[in-house]
Amino acid sequence: MEASSASSSSSSVTFYDFLDRMRNPASLDLVRSIKSFIVSFSFYAANPDNDAKKVQEFFTTMEDTIRDHPIWAGATDEEVDSAMEGLEKYVMTKLFYRTFASSPGDIKLDLEISEKIQLLQTFLKPEHLDIPSVLRNDASWLLAEKELQKISAFKAPREKLLCIINCCKVINNLLLNAAMSENHVLAGADDFLPVLIYVTIKANPPQLHSNLKFIQLYRRQAKLVSEAAFYFTNLVSAKTFIVDLNAKSLSIDEIEFEESMQAARETNKLIPEEFFTTQEVMTTSQGQIDPGASARVHHKETNAGGSNYPYMEAEAGDLTVRDVERLLSLYKDVVTKYTTLCKAVKSFPPTKTESSLPHLEGSSILSTKPEENTENTRE
Amino acid sequence: MGCSSSLPDRSSGRLVGTNSENGGAPDAKNIRVKLVLLGDSGVGKSCIVLRFVRGQFDPTSKVTVGASFLSQTIALQDSTTVKFEIWDTAGQERYAALAPLYYRGAAVAVVVYDITSPDSFAKAQYWVKELQKHGSPDIIMALVGNKADLHEKREVSVQDGIECAEKNGMFFIETSAKTADNINQLFEEIAKRLPRPTTS
Ligand SMILES: Nc1nc2c(ncn2[C@@H]2O[C@H](COP(=O)(O)OP(=O)(O)O)[C@@H](O)[C@H]2O)c(=O)[nH]1
Ligand SMILES: [Mg+2]
């Protein structure tokens, strides 16, 4: 029905069109407004509620300005809307580091949610949420998970929101197929929400809380309505369910739940040592006749004073598939910690009067390419 | 069996057939309304919506069946159109605490019970109380006793429904999604109660 409402053609085309128009000398006044708006943020400390209010007001003002602007003369509502999408993306990409996961509280919540999901992943089954077996479809679920996991690959609120919508559409299709082929009587939200919750747990989407908060605050308000708002709300709902989840939230024996959580916690704690020991075992079991590699790894490990960087001197050729899995999870861990650190460092007042927004010199404001214009063919 | 029972529908011809997809900004003549459905699983929420919405779709199409978000536009006599955006909520107990996320910002809450189930009526009363406490003060609330076709199994009297509704300033109606009885009326009555944006 409203499937198309959130997907206005190809987003990158729209965005380049926006940038093109901005390069037009006739839009110098617009460029100035945008520039000074973005600069105005560097004078104040980040404050999510205030920032969001300012951004939303700016969007509203700019929409009127664009509508009345000579270079958009005679533009249809759709064209103005495209311009606004471009503006949202541009502004929010520029303000991203200030506005996304900007408080220690957000970062903490993200980590807590992600850790809780990690524990749940070790034992949670569809039946714990009473998901009927006709709705269990690993392929569709995987697809939905993938959509959700993409959420941090984008900076623009619209594109993040699209990841959620796409995920939900995959689930809807799955429900529909079950209805057609299995004669499952569809139960609306009674079917949809449990599957979304399960998919969310399987996906453990990065920075779930911060992504939701960012969309809520910075997606143009006129666009977070209707079906988009419905799916968004459902993911907020899934997140809330997960945060509050205890044995009583599930169809599971209370003792079994506690034991499973405890076991998962202990396994998680063990991971660091396990990294090292299994790495060694794997190397030998693979018949690698290079004891040196193993020894080097060991050496490095001791050098690092007990911290866990077992791969520092490993060669690409030594890695097994399981090593790659571990590396990936270590990588994510490092990135999270690094981002947290950067944030912390940034929140100190700058000592030198260097520009924290290097792209603001002259008209180069619009010459920077959008960071994440990956040609994802988003519908 | 789902909600499929053969029935003449669309008697009034007041339903706007096409799906207004333009998404244009709502104005005085075109009102967009967020409507949230609350009630136990099994009381007939999905069937009510389906009965209401189906007119705009090919009746053999399964596309709309069981969707958790549906919209339907109706035209009122004064040529105002009202687009209902209907949000289904999960009825299972374990999700009850999430309901405020859904009814926040809703213009209308429709609380449904099954007239053959006192439990579902008790649950409806719970939702009404919740809405009084946490809903937006100007939310329009409707109390719906569904499955009115099952009179021989009735366990909740019409009077009980009326009383509960009156006490809480709600609009009350008994419906049958099976026979389509009062389904359009439900939505028309809601539409009438919507605050109109002032034109001039
Ligand atoms: N007799 C009768 N059965 C109904 C009516 N409405 C729904 N049902 C049946 O009640 C069951 C649950 O309906 P459903 O719409 O899925 O309930 P929901 O969980 O509240 O969405 C289905 O088996 C329907 O066929 C009605 O008005 N009359
Ligand atoms: Mg239902």
Coordinates of C-alpha atoms and ligand atoms in Angstrom, one line a residue:
Chain A
M1 CA 0.0 0.0 0.0
E2 CA 2.2 2.7 1.3
A3 CA 5.3 0.8 0.4
S4 CA 6.7 3.6 -1.6
S5 CA 6.1 6.4 0.8
A6 CA 9.5 6.3 2.3
S7 CA 11.5 5.5 -0.8
S8 CA 11.8 8.5 -3.0
S9 CA 13.8 7.2 -6.0
S10 CA 17.5 6.7 -5.6
S11 CA 18.8 8.6 -2.7
S12 CA 22.2 9.3 -4.1
V13 CA 20.8 10.8 -7.3
T14 CA 18.6 13.1 -5.2
F15 CA 21.6 14.0 -3.1
Y16 CA 23.8 14.9 -6.0
D17 CA 21.0 17.0 -7.4
F18 CA 20.8 18.8 -4.2
L19 CA 24.6 19.4 -4.1
D20 CA 24.4 20.6 -7.7
R21 CA 21.8 23.1 -7.0
M22 CA 23.8 24.3 -4.1
R23 CA 26.8 24.9 -6.3
N24 CA 24.7 27.2 -8.4
P25 CA 25.8 30.8 -7.6
A26 CA 22.1 31.7 -7.3
S27 CA 21.9 29.6 -4.2
L28 CA 24.7 31.4 -2.4
D29 CA 22.3 32.7 0.2
L30 CA 21.1 29.2 1.0
V31 CA 24.7 28.0 1.2
R32 CA 25.4 30.8 3.7
S33 CA 22.4 29.9 5.8
I34 CA 23.4 26.3 5.9
K35 CA 26.9 27.1 6.6
S36 CA 26.2 29.5 9.4
F37 CA 23.7 27.1 10.9
I38 CA 26.3 24.3 11.1
V39 CA 28.9 26.6 12.4
S40 CA 26.6 27.9 15.1
F41 CA 26.8 24.5 16.7
S42 CA 30.5 24.8 17.4
F43 CA 29.8 27.5 19.9
Y44 CA 27.8 25.4 22.3
A45 CA 28.3 22.1 24.0
A46 CA 26.2 19.2 22.6
N47 CA 22.8 18.9 24.1
P48 CA 20.5 16.4 22.3
D49 CA 17.2 18.0 23.0
N50 CA 18.3 21.5 22.2
D51 CA 20.2 20.4 19.2
A52 CA 17.3 18.5 17.8
K53 CA 14.9 21.4 18.4
K54 CA 17.3 23.7 16.5
V55 CA 17.8 21.3 13.7
Q56 CA 14.1 20.6 13.3
E57 CA 13.3 24.3 13.3
F58 CA 16.0 24.9 10.7
F59 CA 14.5 22.2 8.5
T60 CA 11.1 23.9 8.7
T61 CA 12.5 27.3 8.0
M62 CA 14.6 26.0 5.1
E63 CA 11.6 24.2 3.6
D64 CA 9.8 27.6 3.2
T65 CA 13.0 29.3 2.0
I66 CA 13.5 26.6 -0.6
R67 CA 9.9 26.7 -1.8
D68 CA 10.2 30.5 -2.4
H69 CA 13.7 30.4 -3.8
P70 CA 14.3 31.3 -7.4
I71 CA 16.3 28.1 -8.2
W72 CA 13.4 26.1 -7.1
A73 CA 10.8 28.3 -8.8
G74 CA 8.0 26.2 -10.1
A75 CA 9.2 23.1 -8.3
T76 CA 6.7 20.5 -7.4
D77 CA 6.1 19.4 -3.8
E78 CA 8.1 16.3 -4.6
E79 CA 11.1 18.3 -5.8
V80 CA 11.0 20.4 -2.7
D81 CA 10.8 17.3 -0.7
S82 CA 13.9 15.9 -2.5
A83 CA 15.8 19.0 -1.7
M84 CA 14.8 18.7 1.9
E85 CA 16.1 15.1 1.9
G86 CA 19.3 16.4 0.5
L87 CA 19.5 19.1 3.1
E88 CA 18.8 16.7 6.0
K89 CA 21.5 14.4 4.8
Y90 CA 24.0 17.2 4.3
V91 CA 23.3 18.8 7.7
M92 CA 23.2 15.6 9.7
T93 CA 26.3 14.2 8.0
K94 CA 28.1 17.4 9.1
L95 CA 26.7 17.3 12.6
F96 CA 26.9 13.6 13.0
Y97 CA 29.7 13.3 15.4
R98 CA 28.1 15.8 17.6
T99 CA 24.6 14.5 17.5
F100 CA 25.0 10.7 17.3
A101 CA 25.6 8.8 20.5
S102 CA 26.9 12.0 22.0
S103 CA 26.4 11.4 25.7
P104 CA 28.2 8.9 27.9
G105 CA 24.7 7.7 28.9
D106 CA 23.9 6.8 25.3
I107 CA 27.1 5.0 24.8
K108 CA 26.6 3.1 28.0
L109 CA 23.0 2.1 27.0
D110 CA 24.2 0.9 23.6
L111 CA 26.8 -1.3 25.3
E112 CA 24.4 -2.7 27.8
I113 CA 21.8 -3.5 25.2
S114 CA 24.3 -5.1 23.0
E115 CA 25.8 -7.1 25.8
K116 CA 22.3 -8.3 27.0
I117 CA 21.5 -9.4 23.4
Q118 CA 24.8 -11.3 23.3
L119 CA 23.8 -13.2 26.3
L120 CA 20.3 -13.9 24.9
Q121 CA 21.7 -15.0 21.6
T122 CA 23.3 -18.0 23.3
F123 CA 20.0 -19.7 24.2
L124 CA 16.9 -17.8 22.9
K125 CA 14.7 -19.8 20.7
P126 CA 11.6 -18.8 18.6
E127 CA 9.4 -20.9 20.9
H128 CA 10.4 -18.7 23.9
L129 CA 8.4 -16.0 22.1
D130 CA 5.8 -18.4 21.0
I131 CA 6.6 -17.8 17.3
P132 CA 4.6 -20.4 15.3
S133 CA 6.8 -22.7 13.4
V134 CA 5.3 -21.7 10.0
L135 CA 6.8 -18.3 10.6
R136 CA 10.3 -19.7 11.3
N137 CA 12.2 -19.1 8.1
D138 CA 16.0 -18.8 8.6
A139 CA 16.5 -17.3 5.1
S140 CA 14.0 -14.5 5.6
W141 CA 15.2 -13.9 9.1
L142 CA 18.7 -13.6 8.0
L143 CA 17.7 -11.1 5.3
A144 CA 15.8 -9.0 7.9
E145 CA 18.8 -9.2 10.2
K146 CA 21.1 -7.9 7.5
E147 CA 18.9 -5.0 6.8
L148 CA 18.9 -4.0 10.4
Q149 CA 22.6 -4.4 10.8
K150 CA 23.2 -1.9 8.0
I151 CA 21.8 0.8 10.2
S152 CA 25.2 2.1 11.3
A153 CA 26.5 2.2 7.7
F154 CA 24.6 5.4 7.1
K155 CA 24.7 8.8 8.7
A156 CA 21.6 10.3 7.3
P157 CA 18.5 9.8 9.5
R158 CA 16.5 8.9 6.4
E159 CA 18.8 6.1 5.4
K160 CA 19.0 4.7 8.9
L161 CA 15.2 4.7 9.0
L162 CA 15.1 2.9 5.7
C163 CA 17.1 0.1 7.1
I164 CA 14.4 -0.4 9.7
I165 CA 11.6 -0.2 7.2
N166 CA 13.4 -2.7 4.9
C167 CA 13.8 -5.1 7.8
C168 CA 10.2 -4.8 8.6
K169 CA 9.1 -5.3 5.0
V170 CA 11.1 -8.5 4.8
I171 CA 9.2 -9.7 7.9
N172 CA 5.9 -8.7 6.4
N173 CA 6.7 -10.6 3.3
L174 CA 7.6 -13.6 5.3
L175 CA 4.3 -13.4 7.2
L176 CA 2.5 -13.0 3.9
N177 CA 4.2 -16.0 2.4
A178 CA 3.3 -18.1 5.4
A179 CA -0.3 -17.1 4.9
M180 CA -0.3 -18.0 1.3
S181 CA 1.7 -21.2 1.3
E182 CA 1.1 -22.6 4.8
N183 CA -2.4 -21.4 5.3
H184 CA -1.3 -19.7 8.4
V185 CA -4.0 -17.3 9.6
L186 CA -2.3 -14.0 10.0
A187 CA -2.6 -12.3 13.3
G188 CA -1.3 -8.8 12.5
A189 CA 0.9 -7.4 15.3
D190 CA 0.6 -10.6 17.3
D191 CA 2.8 -12.2 14.6
F192 CA 4.8 -9.3 13.6
L193 CA 6.2 -8.0 16.9
P194 CA 7.6 -11.3 18.2
V195 CA 9.4 -11.9 14.9
L196 CA 10.8 -8.4 14.9
I197 CA 12.0 -8.9 18.5
Y198 CA 13.6 -12.2 17.6
V199 CA 15.2 -10.8 14.5
T200 CA 16.5 -7.9 16.5
I201 CA 18.1 -10.2 19.0
K202 CA 19.7 -12.3 16.2
A203 CA 21.0 -9.2 14.5
N204 CA 22.2 -7.3 17.6
P205 CA 22.3 -4.2 15.5
P206 CA 25.1 -1.8 16.4
Q207 CA 24.3 1.0 18.7
L208 CA 20.7 0.3 18.7
H209 CA 19.6 2.8 21.3
S210 CA 21.6 5.6 19.7
N211 CA 20.4 4.9 16.2
L212 CA 16.8 5.0 17.3
K213 CA 17.3 8.1 19.3
F214 CA 19.1 9.8 16.4
I215 CA 16.3 9.0 14.0
Q216 CA 13.7 10.1 16.5
L217 CA 15.4 13.4 17.0
Y218 CA 16.8 14.2 13.6
R219 CA 14.6 12.6 10.9
R220 CA 12.5 15.5 9.6
Q221 CA 9.4 15.4 11.7
A222 CA 7.0 15.5 8.7
K223 CA 8.6 12.3 7.6
L224 CA 8.5 10.2 10.8
V225 CA 4.8 9.6 10.3
S226 CA 2.5 6.9 9.0
E227 CA 3.9 3.6 8.1
A228 CA 7.5 4.7 8.7
A229 CA 6.5 5.8 12.2
F230 CA 4.7 2.5 12.7
Y231 CA 7.8 0.4 11.9
F232 CA 10.0 2.8 13.8
T233 CA 7.8 2.5 16.8
N234 CA 7.9 -1.3 16.6
L235 CA 11.6 -1.3 16.7
V236 CA 11.6 1.0 19.7
S237 CA 9.1 -1.4 21.2
A238 CA 11.4 -4.4 20.4
K239 CA 14.3 -2.6 22.0
T240 CA 12.3 -1.7 25.1
F241 CA 11.1 -5.3 25.4
I242 CA 14.7 -6.5 25.2
V243 CA 16.0 -4.0 27.8
D244 CA 13.2 -5.0 30.3
L245 CA 13.4 -8.7 29.4
N246 CA 13.4 -11.2 32.2
A247 CA 12.3 -14.7 32.6
K248 CA 8.7 -13.6 32.9
S249 CA 8.8 -12.0 29.4
L250 CA 9.4 -15.3 27.8
S251 CA 7.9 -18.7 27.7
I252 CA 10.7 -20.3 29.6
D253 CA 11.3 -21.8 33.0
E254 CA 12.6 -19.1 35.3
I255 CA 15.4 -21.2 36.6
E256 CA 16.4 -22.3 33.1
F257 CA 16.5 -18.6 32.1
E258 CA 18.7 -17.6 35.0
E259 CA 21.0 -20.5 34.4
S260 CA 21.3 -19.8 30.7
M261 CA 22.0 -16.1 31.3
Q262 CA 24.6 -17.0 33.9
A263 CA 26.3 -19.5 31.7
A264 CA 26.4 -17.0 28.9
R265 CA 27.9 -14.4 31.2
E266 CA 30.6 -16.9 32.2
T267 CA 31.3 -17.8 28.6
N268 CA 31.6 -14.2 27.7
K269 CA 34.1 -13.6 30.5
L270 CA 36.1 -16.6 29.3
I271 CA 36.5 -15.4 25.8
P272 CA 39.8 -13.5 26.2
E273 CA 41.7 -16.6 27.4
E274 CA 39.8 -18.8 24.9
F275 CA 41.0 -16.6 22.1
F276 CA 44.5 -17.4 22.9
T277 CA 44.2 -21.1 23.6
T278 CA 42.0 -22.1 20.8
Q279 CA 44.1 -20.0 18.4
E280 CA 47.0 -22.1 19.3
V281 CA 45.1 -25.3 19.1
M282 CA 43.7 -24.4 15.7
T283 CA 47.0 -23.5 14.3
T284 CA 48.5 -26.9 15.2
S285 CA 45.4 -28.9 14.4
Q286 CA 45.6 -27.3 10.9
G287 CA 49.0 -28.8 10.6
Q288 CA 50.8 -25.5 10.2
I289 CA 54.4 -26.3 10.4
D290 CA 55.4 -22.9 11.5
P291 CA 55.8 -23.1 15.3
G292 CA 57.3 -19.7 15.0
A293 CA 54.0 -18.1 14.2
S294 CA 52.5 -19.6 17.3
A295 CA 55.5 -18.7 19.3
R296 CA 55.4 -15.1 18.0
V297 CA 51.8 -14.9 18.9
H298 CA 52.6 -16.1 22.4
H299 CA 55.4 -13.7 22.7
K300 CA 53.4 -10.7 21.7
E301 CA 50.7 -11.8 24.1
T302 CA 53.1 -11.7 27.0
N303 CA 54.6 -8.5 25.9
A304 CA 51.2 -6.8 25.8
G305 CA 51.1 -7.4 29.6
G306 CA 48.2 -9.8 29.6
S307 CA 46.0 -7.8 27.3
N308 CA 44.5 -9.7 24.4
Y309 CA 45.9 -8.9 21.0
P310 CA 46.8 -12.4 19.9
Y311 CA 46.8 -11.6 16.3
M312 CA 49.3 -8.8 16.3
E313 CA 52.0 -10.7 14.4
A314 CA 49.8 -13.2 12.7
E315 CA 50.1 -13.4 8.9
A316 CA 47.0 -13.4 6.8
G317 CA 47.7 -16.9 5.5
D318 CA 47.7 -18.3 9.1
L319 CA 44.1 -17.3 9.7
T320 CA 41.3 -19.7 9.7
V321 CA 37.7 -18.9 9.3
R322 CA 37.1 -19.0 13.0
D323 CA 40.0 -16.6 13.5
V324 CA 38.3 -14.2 11.2
E325 CA 35.1 -14.5 13.2
R326 CA 37.1 -13.7 16.3
L327 CA 39.0 -10.9 14.6
L328 CA 35.7 -9.4 13.6
S329 CA 34.4 -9.4 17.1
L330 CA 37.7 -8.0 18.4
Y331 CA 37.6 -5.4 15.7
K332 CA 34.1 -4.3 16.7
D333 CA 35.2 -4.1 20.3
V334 CA 38.1 -2.0 19.4
V335 CA 36.0 0.3 17.3
T336 CA 33.5 0.8 20.0
K337 CA 36.2 1.6 22.6
Y338 CA 38.0 3.9 20.1
T339 CA 34.8 5.8 19.4
T340 CA 34.1 6.2 23.0
L341 CA 37.6 7.4 23.7
C342 CA 37.4 9.9 20.8
K343 CA 34.2 11.2 22.1
A344 CA 35.7 11.7 25.5
V345 CA 38.7 13.4 24.2
K346 CA 36.6 15.7 22.0
S347 CA 34.5 16.8 24.9
F348 CA 37.5 18.6 26.4
P349 CA 37.7 22.2 25.3
P350 CA 40.1 22.6 22.5
T351 CA 43.4 24.0 23.6
K352 CA 44.3 25.7 20.3
T353 CA 41.9 27.7 18.3
E354 CA 41.9 25.3 15.4
S355 CA 38.8 24.9 13.4
S356 CA 36.9 21.8 14.4
L357 CA 35.0 22.0 11.1
P358 CA 37.7 22.0 8.4
H359 CA 35.3 22.1 5.5
L360 CA 34.0 25.4 6.3
E361 CA 36.6 27.4 4.5
G362 CA 35.2 29.4 1.6
S363 CA 32.7 27.6 -0.5
S364 CA 34.4 24.3 0.0
I365 CA 31.5 23.5 2.3
L366 CA 29.8 21.7 -0.5
S367 CA 32.7 20.3 -2.2
T368 CA 33.1 17.4 0.1
K369 CA 31.7 14.2 -1.0
P370 CA 29.1 12.6 1.2
E371 CA 30.9 10.1 3.3
E372 CA 28.7 7.2 2.8
N373 CA 27.3 7.3 -0.6
T374 CA 27.8 3.7 -1.1
E375 CA 25.7 2.7 -4.0
N376 CA 23.5 0.6 -2.0
T377 CA 20.5 0.1 -4.1
R378 CA 17.9 1.0 -1.6
E379 CA 14.5 0.7 -2.9
Chain B
M1 CA -10.6 -19.4 9.5
G2 CA -9.5 -15.9 9.8
C3 CA -12.0 -13.2 9.0
S4 CA -13.3 -14.5 5.9
S5 CA -17.0 -14.6 5.8
S6 CA -18.9 -13.7 2.8
L7 CA -20.8 -10.6 3.1
P8 CA -22.1 -7.7 1.1
D9 CA -20.0 -4.7 2.0
R10 CA -19.7 -1.1 1.0
S11 CA -23.3 -0.4 1.1
S12 CA -22.8 3.3 1.7
G13 CA -20.5 4.0 -1.1
R14 CA -18.9 6.6 1.1
L15 CA -15.5 5.0 1.1
V16 CA -13.0 6.6 -1.1
G17 CA -11.8 3.9 -3.4
T18 CA -8.3 4.9 -4.1
N19 CA -5.4 5.0 -1.8
S20 CA -4.4 8.6 -1.5
E21 CA -0.8 8.0 -1.9
N22 CA 0.3 11.6 -2.5
G23 CA 1.2 11.9 1.2
G24 CA 0.6 15.6 0.8
A25 CA 0.5 17.6 3.9
P26 CA -2.8 17.2 5.7
D27 CA -5.0 20.3 5.5
A28 CA -8.4 21.3 6.7
K29 CA -10.1 19.1 4.0
N30 CA -7.8 16.1 4.4
I31 CA -7.3 14.9 7.9
R32 CA -4.8 12.2 8.7
V33 CA -5.6 10.3 11.8
K34 CA -3.5 7.9 13.8
L35 CA -5.7 5.2 15.3
V36 CA -4.5 2.6 17.7
L37 CA -6.2 -0.7 18.3
L38 CA -6.1 -2.2 21.8
G39 CA -7.6 -5.3 23.2
D40 CA -6.9 -9.0 24.0
S41 CA -5.7 -11.3 21.3
G42 CA -8.7 -12.9 19.6
V43 CA -11.3 -10.3 20.2
G44 CA -11.4 -9.5 16.5
K45 CA -9.2 -6.4 16.0
S46 CA -7.7 -7.6 12.8
C47 CA -11.1 -8.7 11.4
I48 CA -12.6 -5.3 12.2
V49 CA -9.9 -3.5 10.4
L50 CA -10.0 -5.9 7.5
R51 CA -13.7 -5.5 7.2
F52 CA -13.3 -1.8 7.1
V53 CA -10.3 -1.6 4.8
R54 CA -11.0 -4.4 2.4
G55 CA -13.3 -2.4 0.2
Q56 CA -10.3 -0.7 -1.4
F57 CA -8.6 -3.9 -2.4
D58 CA -9.3 -6.9 -4.5
P59 CA -11.2 -9.1 -2.1
T60 CA -9.4 -12.2 -3.3
S61 CA -6.0 -10.6 -2.6
K62 CA -4.4 -11.6 0.5
V63 CA -2.2 -8.6 0.5
T64 CA -3.9 -6.8 3.2
V65 CA -4.7 -9.8 5.4
G66 CA -3.1 -9.6 8.7
A67 CA -1.1 -6.6 8.1
S68 CA -0.3 -4.7 11.3
F69 CA -0.5 -1.3 9.7
L70 CA -3.3 -0.4 7.3
S71 CA -4.8 2.8 6.1
Q72 CA -8.2 3.7 4.8
T73 CA -9.6 7.0 3.7
I74 CA -13.3 7.9 4.1
A75 CA -15.1 10.9 2.8
L76 CA -17.5 12.7 5.0
Q77 CA -20.6 14.5 3.9
D78 CA -19.0 17.9 4.1
S79 CA -16.4 16.5 1.6
T80 CA -13.7 16.3 4.2
T81 CA -11.6 13.2 3.8
V82 CA -10.3 11.3 6.8
K83 CA -7.4 9.0 6.3
F84 CA -7.3 6.5 9.1
E85 CA -3.8 5.1 9.8
I86 CA -4.6 2.0 11.8
W87 CA -1.9 0.7 14.1
D88 CA -2.4 -2.8 15.4
T89 CA -0.8 -3.7 18.7
A90 CA 0.3 -7.1 19.9
G91 CA -2.3 -8.4 22.3
Q92 CA -0.2 -11.0 24.2
E93 CA 0.2 -10.2 27.9
R94 CA 4.0 -10.0 27.7
Y95 CA 3.8 -6.9 25.4
A96 CA 1.2 -5.0 27.5
A97 CA 3.8 -2.7 28.9
L98 CA 4.8 -1.5 25.4
A99 CA 1.4 -0.1 24.6
P100 CA 2.2 3.5 25.5
L101 CA 4.8 3.5 22.8
Y102 CA 2.0 2.9 20.3
Y103 CA -0.8 5.1 21.6
R104 CA 1.5 8.1 22.2
G105 CA 0.5 10.7 19.7
A106 CA -2.6 8.8 18.6
A107 CA -5.7 10.8 17.9
V108 CA -7.9 7.8 18.4
A109 CA -7.8 4.7 20.5
V110 CA -10.2 1.9 19.8
V111 CA -10.5 -0.5 22.6
V112 CA -12.0 -3.8 21.6
Y113 CA -13.5 -6.7 23.6
D114 CA -15.4 -9.8 22.7
I115 CA -19.0 -9.8 24.0
T116 CA -18.7 -13.5 24.7
S117 CA -15.7 -13.1 26.9
P118 CA -15.9 -11.3 30.3
D119 CA -12.1 -11.6 30.5
S120 CA -11.7 -9.6 27.4
F121 CA -14.1 -7.0 28.8
A122 CA -12.0 -6.8 32.0
K123 CA -8.9 -6.3 29.8
A124 CA -10.7 -3.6 27.9
Q125 CA -11.4 -1.8 31.1
Y126 CA -7.7 -2.1 32.0
W127 CA -6.8 -0.4 28.7
V128 CA -9.4 2.3 29.3
K129 CA -7.8 3.1 32.6
E130 CA -4.3 3.1 31.1
L131 CA -5.4 5.5 28.4
Q132 CA -7.0 7.8 31.0
K133 CA -3.7 7.8 32.9
H134 CA -1.2 7.9 30.2
G135 CA -2.9 8.8 26.9
S136 CA -2.9 12.3 25.6
P137 CA -5.8 14.2 27.2
D138 CA -7.6 14.9 23.9
I139 CA -7.4 11.4 22.6
I140 CA -10.7 10.1 21.3
M141 CA -11.6 6.7 22.7
A142 CA -14.0 4.2 21.4
L143 CA -15.2 1.1 23.2
V144 CA -16.1 -1.7 20.9
G145 CA -18.0 -4.8 21.8
N146 CA -17.2 -7.1 18.9
K147 CA -18.7 -10.5 17.8
A148 CA -22.2 -9.1 18.3
D149 CA -23.4 -11.8 16.0
L150 CA -22.8 -14.4 18.7
H151 CA -25.8 -13.3 20.8
E152 CA -26.5 -16.7 22.0
K153 CA -23.1 -16.8 23.6
R154 CA -23.2 -13.3 25.0
E155 CA -21.7 -12.8 28.4
V156 CA -21.2 -9.1 28.5
S157 CA -24.4 -7.1 28.4
V158 CA -24.9 -4.1 26.3
Q159 CA -25.6 -2.2 29.4
D160 CA -22.2 -3.0 30.9
G161 CA -20.6 -1.7 27.8
I162 CA -22.6 1.5 27.8
E163 CA -21.9 2.1 31.4
C164 CA -18.2 1.6 31.1
A165 CA -18.1 3.9 28.1
E166 CA -20.1 6.6 29.7
K167 CA -18.1 6.6 32.9
N168 CA -15.0 7.2 30.8
G169 CA -16.3 9.7 28.3
M170 CA -16.1 7.2 25.5
F171 CA -18.1 6.4 22.4
F172 CA -19.6 2.9 22.5
I173 CA -20.7 0.6 19.8
E174 CA -21.2 -3.1 19.3
T175 CA -19.9 -4.6 16.0
S176 CA -19.6 -7.7 14.1
A177 CA -16.7 -8.1 11.8
K178 CA -18.3 -11.3 10.6
T179 CA -21.5 -9.8 9.4
A180 CA -20.0 -6.3 8.9
D181 CA -22.6 -4.9 11.2
N182 CA -21.7 -1.4 12.5
I183 CA -18.2 -1.6 11.1
N184 CA -18.4 1.4 8.9
Q185 CA -20.5 3.2 11.5
L186 CA -17.7 2.8 14.0
F187 CA -15.3 4.6 11.8
E188 CA -17.8 7.2 10.7
E189 CA -18.7 8.0 14.3
I190 CA -15.1 8.4 15.1
A191 CA -14.6 10.7 12.1
K192 CA -17.4 12.9 13.3
R193 CA -15.8 13.3 16.6
L194 CA -12.4 14.4 15.3
P195 CA -11.5 18.0 15.9
R196 CA -11.6 19.9 12.6
P197 CA -8.7 22.1 11.8
T198 CA -10.3 25.6 11.5
T199 CA -10.5 26.6 7.9
S200 CA -10.5 30.3 8.1
Ligands
LIG1 N1 -18.4 -14.7 15.2 C1 -17.5 -13.8 15.1 N2 -16.2 -14.1 15.0 C2 -15.3 -13.1 14.9 C3 -15.6 -11.8 14.7 N3 -14.5 -11.0 14.6 C4 -13.5 -11.9 14.7 N4 -13.9 -13.2 14.8 C5 -13.1 -14.4 14.9 O1 -12.3 -14.2 16.1 C6 -11.0 -14.7 15.9 C7 -9.9 -13.7 16.2 O2 -10.0 -12.6 15.4 P1 -8.8 -11.6 15.1 O3 -9.3 -10.5 14.3 O4 -7.6 -12.3 14.6 O5 -8.6 -11.1 16.6 P2 -7.4 -10.1 17.1 O6 -6.4 -11.0 17.8 O7 -8.1 -9.2 18.1 O8 -6.9 -9.4 15.9 C8 -11.0 -15.2 14.4 O9 -11.1 -16.6 14.4 C9 -12.1 -14.5 13.8 O10 -12.7 -15.3 12.8 C10 -17.0 -11.5 14.8 O11 -17.5 -10.3 14.7 N5 -17.9 -12.5 14.9
MG2 MG -4.8 -9.3 15.3

